[in-house]
mmCIF file of C-alpha atoms in Angstrom:
data_model
loop_
_atom_site.group_PDB
_atom_site.id
_atom_site.type_symbol
_atom_site.label_atom_id
_atom_site.label_comp_id
_atom_site.label_asym_id
_atom_site.label_seq_id
_atom_site.Cartn_x
_atom_site.Cartn_y
_atom_site.Cartn_z
ATOM 1 C CA UNK B 7 18.149 -22.842 -21.149
ATOM 2 C CA UNK B 8 17.678 -24.279 -17.692
ATOM 3 C CA UNK B 9 17.598 -21.477 -15.165
ATOM 4 C CA UNK B 10 19.431 -18.953 -17.322
ATOM 5 C CA UNK B 11 19.087 -15.654 -15.557
ATOM 6 C CA UNK B 12 18.255 -12.729 -17.798
ATOM 7 C CA UNK B 13 18.215 -9.247 -16.337
ATOM 8 C CA UNK B 14 15.514 -6.904 -17.510
ATOM 9 C CA UNK B 15 15.958 -3.469 -16.036
ATOM 10 C CA UNK B 16 12.712 -1.589 -16.561
ATOM 11 C CA UNK B 17 13.784 1.718 -15.059
ATOM 12 C CA UNK B 18 16.658 3.027 -13.008
ATOM 13 C CA UNK B 19 16.037 6.729 -12.608
ATOM 14 C CA UNK B 20 14.947 9.203 -10.010
ATOM 15 C CA UNK B 21 12.117 11.350 -11.296
ATOM 16 C CA UNK B 22 9.755 14.094 -10.131
ATOM 17 C CA UNK B 23 6.321 13.104 -8.911
ATOM 18 C CA UNK B 24 4.503 12.815 -12.229
ATOM 19 C CA UNK B 25 3.436 10.049 -14.564
ATOM 20 C CA UNK B 26 3.313 6.274 -14.132
ATOM 21 C CA UNK B 27 6.960 5.924 -13.076
ATOM 22 C CA UNK B 28 6.731 8.321 -10.187
ATOM 23 C CA UNK B 29 4.692 8.992 -7.096
ATOM 24 C CA UNK B 30 2.736 11.846 -5.650
ATOM 25 C CA UNK B 31 3.542 12.743 -2.049
ATOM 26 C CA UNK B 32 1.686 10.651 0.514
ATOM 27 C CA UNK B 33 -1.051 12.294 2.617
ATOM 28 C CA UNK B 34 1.467 13.086 5.371
ATOM 29 C CA UNK B 35 4.014 14.655 3.040
ATOM 30 C CA UNK B 36 4.698 18.353 2.584
ATOM 31 C CA UNK B 37 3.256 20.218 -0.384
ATOM 32 C CA UNK B 38 6.591 20.439 -2.173
ATOM 33 C CA UNK B 39 7.202 17.900 -4.984
ATOM 34 C CA UNK B 40 8.870 14.668 -3.931
ATOM 35 C CA UNK B 41 11.425 12.869 -6.030
ATOM 36 C CA UNK B 42 10.880 9.134 -6.403
ATOM 37 C CA UNK B 43 13.182 6.364 -7.523
ATOM 38 C CA UNK B 44 11.225 3.679 -9.358
ATOM 39 C CA UNK B 45 13.219 0.677 -10.498
ATOM 40 C CA UNK B 46 12.575 -2.896 -11.510
ATOM 41 C CA UNK B 47 14.712 -5.877 -12.244
ATOM 42 C CA UNK B 48 13.831 -9.400 -13.288
ATOM 43 C CA UNK B 49 15.578 -12.730 -13.575
ATOM 44 C CA UNK B 50 13.726 -15.906 -14.398
ATOM 45 C CA UNK B 51 14.168 -19.239 -16.098
ATOM 46 C CA UNK B 52 11.839 -20.524 -18.832
ATOM 47 C CA UNK B 53 8.218 -20.497 -17.779
ATOM 48 C CA UNK B 54 4.926 -21.347 -19.443
ATOM 49 C CA UNK B 55 2.716 -18.556 -20.756
ATOM 50 C CA UNK B 56 -0.107 -17.737 -18.359
ATOM 51 C CA UNK B 57 -3.469 -19.252 -19.177
ATOM 52 C CA UNK B 58 -5.174 -16.030 -18.190
ATOM 53 C CA UNK B 59 -4.196 -12.518 -17.218
ATOM 54 C CA UNK B 60 -6.934 -12.457 -14.582
ATOM 55 C CA UNK B 61 -5.528 -11.871 -11.141
ATOM 56 C CA UNK B 62 -5.968 -15.118 -9.195
ATOM 57 C CA UNK B 63 -8.161 -15.096 -6.123
ATOM 58 C CA UNK B 64 -5.243 -16.479 -4.106
ATOM 59 C CA UNK B 65 -3.497 -13.094 -4.062
ATOM 60 C CA UNK B 66 -4.684 -11.803 -0.728
ATOM 61 C CA UNK B 67 -2.819 -9.481 1.606
ATOM 62 C CA UNK B 68 -3.036 -11.055 5.074
ATOM 63 C CA UNK B 69 -4.987 -9.162 7.700
ATOM 64 C CA UNK B 70 -3.128 -6.639 9.809
ATOM 65 C CA UNK B 71 -3.121 -9.151 12.671
ATOM 66 C CA UNK B 72 -1.387 -11.760 10.481
ATOM 67 C CA UNK B 73 1.374 -9.451 9.227
ATOM 68 C CA UNK B 74 4.334 -9.367 11.619
ATOM 69 C CA UNK B 75 5.241 -5.900 12.918
ATOM 70 C CA UNK B 76 8.904 -6.785 12.476
ATOM 71 C CA UNK B 77 10.477 -9.213 10.030
ATOM 72 C CA UNK B 78 12.014 -11.263 12.841
ATOM 73 C CA UNK B 79 8.551 -12.484 13.893
ATOM 74 C CA UNK B 80 7.854 -14.486 10.728
ATOM 75 C CA UNK B 81 7.718 -17.900 12.425
ATOM 76 C CA UNK B 82 4.094 -17.544 13.507
ATOM 77 C CA UNK B 83 2.407 -20.939 13.408
ATOM 78 C CA UNK B 84 -0.812 -19.270 12.216
ATOM 79 C CA UNK B 85 0.655 -18.663 8.746
ATOM 80 C CA UNK B 86 0.555 -21.207 5.884
ATOM 81 C CA UNK B 87 3.956 -22.703 5.059
ATOM 82 C CA UNK B 88 4.444 -20.789 1.800
ATOM 83 C CA UNK B 89 3.546 -17.447 3.407
ATOM 84 C CA UNK B 90 5.905 -18.192 6.273
ATOM 85 C CA UNK B 91 8.736 -18.910 3.838
ATOM 86 C CA UNK B 92 7.940 -15.683 1.959
ATOM 87 C CA UNK B 93 8.290 -13.707 5.199
ATOM 88 C CA UNK B 94 11.586 -15.460 5.956
ATOM 89 C CA UNK B 95 12.845 -14.586 2.467
ATOM 90 C CA UNK B 96 11.839 -10.947 3.018
ATOM 91 C CA UNK B 97 13.571 -10.965 6.405
ATOM 92 C CA UNK B 98 16.845 -11.961 4.782
ATOM 93 C CA UNK B 99 16.495 -9.200 2.183
ATOM 94 C CA UNK B 100 15.904 -6.743 5.033
ATOM 95 C CA UNK B 101 19.067 -7.937 6.781
ATOM 96 C CA UNK B 102 21.137 -7.717 3.587
ATOM 97 C CA UNK B 103 19.782 -4.226 2.907
ATOM 98 C CA UNK B 104 20.768 -2.844 6.291
ATOM 99 C CA UNK B 105 24.137 -4.583 6.202
ATOM 100 C CA UNK B 106 24.859 -2.926 2.840
ATOM 101 C CA UNK B 107 23.846 0.438 4.244
ATOM 102 C CA UNK B 108 26.082 -0.002 7.289
ATOM 103 C CA UNK B 109 28.973 -1.053 5.062
ATOM 104 C CA UNK B 110 28.535 2.161 3.078
ATOM 105 C CA UNK B 111 28.153 4.489 6.047
ATOM 106 C CA UNK B 112 24.384 4.905 5.714
ATOM 107 C CA UNK B 113 21.966 4.587 8.621
ATOM 108 C CA UNK B 114 19.918 1.415 8.960
ATOM 109 C CA UNK B 115 16.291 1.394 7.822
ATOM 110 C CA UNK B 116 13.462 0.795 10.269
ATOM 111 C CA UNK B 117 10.711 -1.679 9.414
ATOM 112 C CA UNK B 118 7.321 -0.369 8.286
ATOM 113 C CA UNK B 119 4.283 -2.649 8.490
ATOM 114 C CA UNK B 120 2.432 -0.273 6.171
ATOM 115 C CA UNK B 121 5.158 -0.506 3.539
ATOM 116 C CA UNK B 122 5.306 -4.275 4.047
ATOM 117 C CA UNK B 123 1.587 -4.602 3.367
ATOM 118 C CA UNK B 124 1.948 -2.536 0.188
ATOM 119 C CA UNK B 125 4.970 -4.564 -0.910
ATOM 120 C CA UNK B 126 3.184 -7.896 -0.417
ATOM 121 C CA UNK B 127 0.270 -6.757 -2.546
ATOM 122 C CA UNK B 128 2.485 -5.260 -5.263
ATOM 123 C CA UNK B 129 4.684 -8.373 -5.461
ATOM 124 C CA UNK B 130 1.629 -10.624 -5.709
ATOM 125 C CA UNK B 131 0.134 -8.635 -8.566
ATOM 126 C CA UNK B 132 3.483 -8.311 -10.360
ATOM 127 C CA UNK B 133 3.868 -12.097 -10.241
ATOM 128 C CA UNK B 134 0.853 -12.547 -12.557
ATOM 129 C CA UNK B 135 2.113 -10.141 -15.230
ATOM 130 C CA UNK B 136 4.186 -11.412 -18.154
ATOM 131 C CA UNK B 137 6.289 -8.241 -18.090
ATOM 132 C CA UNK B 138 7.821 -7.196 -14.797
ATOM 133 C CA UNK B 139 6.663 -3.647 -14.245
ATOM 134 C CA UNK B 140 5.814 -1.177 -11.512
ATOM 135 C CA UNK B 141 2.467 0.132 -10.474
ATOM 136 C CA UNK B 142 2.366 3.879 -9.794
ATOM 137 C CA UNK B 143 4.104 4.682 -6.531
ATOM 138 C CA UNK B 144 1.353 7.159 -5.724
ATOM 139 C CA UNK B 145 -0.914 4.248 -4.792
ATOM 140 C CA UNK B 146 1.215 3.550 -1.695
ATOM 141 C CA UNK B 147 -0.712 5.113 1.183
ATOM 142 C CA UNK B 148 1.987 5.224 3.832
ATOM 143 C CA UNK B 149 3.441 8.205 5.666
ATOM 144 C CA UNK B 150 6.428 9.694 3.885
ATOM 145 C CA UNK B 151 7.012 12.145 1.063
ATOM 146 C CA UNK B 152 9.905 10.334 -0.606
ATOM 147 C CA UNK B 153 9.038 6.956 -2.111
ATOM 148 C CA UNK B 154 10.948 4.262 -3.985
ATOM 149 C CA UNK B 155 10.605 0.659 -5.033
ATOM 150 C CA UNK B 156 12.816 -2.215 -6.120
ATOM 151 C CA UNK B 157 11.071 -5.115 -7.807
ATOM 152 C CA UNK B 158 12.586 -8.459 -8.800
ATOM 153 C CA UNK B 159 11.673 -11.880 -10.117
ATOM 154 C CA UNK B 160 14.317 -14.458 -9.243
ATOM 155 C CA UNK B 161 14.530 -18.287 -9.293
ATOM 156 C CA UNK B 162 16.792 -18.643 -6.290
ATOM 157 C CA UNK B 163 17.538 -17.529 -2.762
ATOM 158 C CA UNK B 164 17.491 -14.043 -1.225
ATOM 159 C CA UNK B 165 21.266 -13.590 -1.405
ATOM 160 C CA UNK B 166 21.203 -13.961 -5.184
ATOM 161 C CA UNK B 167 18.276 -11.579 -5.554
ATOM 162 C CA UNK B 168 19.998 -9.001 -3.382
ATOM 163 C CA UNK B 169 23.225 -9.289 -5.403
ATOM 164 C CA UNK B 170 21.241 -8.563 -8.560
ATOM 165 C CA UNK B 171 19.858 -5.402 -7.005
ATOM 166 C CA UNK B 172 23.264 -4.280 -5.782
ATOM 167 C CA UNK B 173 24.732 -4.949 -9.230
ATOM 168 C CA UNK B 174 22.261 -2.551 -10.855
ATOM 169 C CA UNK B 175 23.008 1.176 -10.342
ATOM 170 C CA UNK B 176 19.370 2.246 -9.935
ATOM 171 C CA UNK B 177 18.530 -0.472 -7.426
ATOM 172 C CA UNK B 178 21.741 0.081 -5.509
ATOM 173 C CA UNK B 179 20.900 3.786 -5.320
ATOM 174 C CA UNK B 180 17.546 2.957 -3.745
ATOM 175 C CA UNK B 181 19.116 0.594 -1.214
ATOM 176 C CA UNK B 182 21.797 3.081 -0.173
ATOM 177 C CA UNK B 183 19.736 6.275 -0.415
ATOM 178 C CA UNK B 184 20.139 8.188 2.883
ATOM 179 C CA UNK B 185 16.791 9.947 2.373
ATOM 180 C CA UNK B 186 14.960 6.680 3.045
ATOM 181 C CA UNK B 187 14.316 5.939 6.696
ATOM 182 C CA UNK B 188 11.920 2.973 6.634
ATOM 183 C CA UNK B 189 11.241 -0.032 4.431
ATOM 184 C CA UNK B 190 8.765 -2.826 3.917
ATOM 185 C CA UNK B 191 9.495 -5.939 1.878
ATOM 186 C CA UNK B 192 6.992 -8.398 0.479
ATOM 187 C CA UNK B 193 7.487 -11.560 -1.555
ATOM 188 C CA UNK B 194 5.207 -13.879 -3.514
ATOM 189 C CA UNK B 195 6.296 -17.385 -4.550
ATOM 190 C CA UNK B 196 5.656 -18.576 -8.085
ATOM 191 C CA UNK B 197 4.921 -22.112 -9.194
ATOM 192 C CA UNK B 198 7.154 -24.574 -11.010
ATOM 193 C CA UNK B 199 4.296 -25.104 -13.449
ATOM 194 C CA UNK B 200 4.028 -21.434 -14.408
ATOM 195 C CA UNK B 201 6.040 -18.434 -13.356
ATOM 196 C CA UNK B 202 2.843 -16.392 -13.435
ATOM 197 C CA UNK B 203 0.899 -18.510 -10.938
ATOM 198 C CA UNK B 204 1.175 -18.398 -7.166
ATOM 199 C CA UNK B 205 2.729 -21.458 -5.550
ATOM 200 C CA UNK B 206 0.540 -22.819 -2.767
ATOM 201 C CA UNK B 207 2.811 -25.618 -1.520
ATOM 202 C CA UNK B 208 6.486 -25.379 -0.494
ATOM 203 C CA UNK B 209 7.532 -28.175 -2.884
ATOM 204 C CA UNK B 210 5.988 -26.267 -5.819
ATOM 205 C CA UNK B 211 8.059 -23.079 -5.376
ATOM 206 C CA UNK B 212 10.385 -22.251 -8.288
ATOM 207 C CA UNK B 213 11.224 -18.691 -7.304
ATOM 208 C CA UNK B 214 9.847 -15.428 -5.994
ATOM 209 C CA UNK B 215 8.814 -11.960 -6.972
ATOM 210 C CA UNK B 216 9.773 -9.483 -4.252
ATOM 211 C CA UNK B 217 9.165 -5.797 -3.771
ATOM 212 C CA UNK B 218 11.082 -3.423 -1.557
ATOM 213 C CA UNK B 219 9.055 -0.306 -0.722
ATOM 214 C CA UNK B 220 11.163 2.547 0.648
ATOM 215 C CA UNK B 221 9.791 5.522 2.577
ATOM 216 C CA UNK B 222 11.530 8.717 3.580
#
C-alpha cells in the first residue's frame, strides 16, 4: 500500500467531565462542570506489529530546563537532533493553528509550557500503542477548566497533519474554539522499522505522533 493514509477518527465530540473521554476540571478551575472536546485522528502507512507493548525507556519528557518556553526557541544545541526536529514540527503546527484561528476571526492562542510538557508525554505514550487513543484529559495538571486534545499519527510533514485535523469536524472545532486561550504541542517521531518504536536518529524517522493540548 505504500504510504496509504487511512483516517481513523476515534472521537469528535464535546462531552461533560465524566468518563475516559472527558476531563475533570484542573485544580485551578471553578467548581462548575467543564466541557471537554476529546478527539483523535490517525494516518499511517504499513508498519510492523510491535514486539512488546511495554513502554520503552526512551520515552522521557525533557526536564523543565530543556523544554523551550516558546516554540520559537527550539534550536537549542543542547537537544538531540530528533528532539530538536520534533520541536520544530510542533512549532509549525502552532503557527498553522494560530493562522487558522486568525483566518476565522478567533484570537490567537498563547503558548503553555505546562501543556507542552503534557503533550510531549501523551504523544510519546500514544506512539507505542497499536490503536491511536486518548488518555483521560483529567490527568493534565495545568491551569484551566476547559480542556481539549487533538492527537494524530502521520507519515509526513506538519502541513499535511494540520490539513487532516482541519478536514475533520471535531478537530477543527478544537482548533477554532474561542474558549481555548493557550496551547501546548508535543510530537514523538516513530521509526521506519516499526511505527510503534521511537526513532532515535533523524534518518530513521518515518513519521510522527503529535498531540495538541488546549487549555481555556
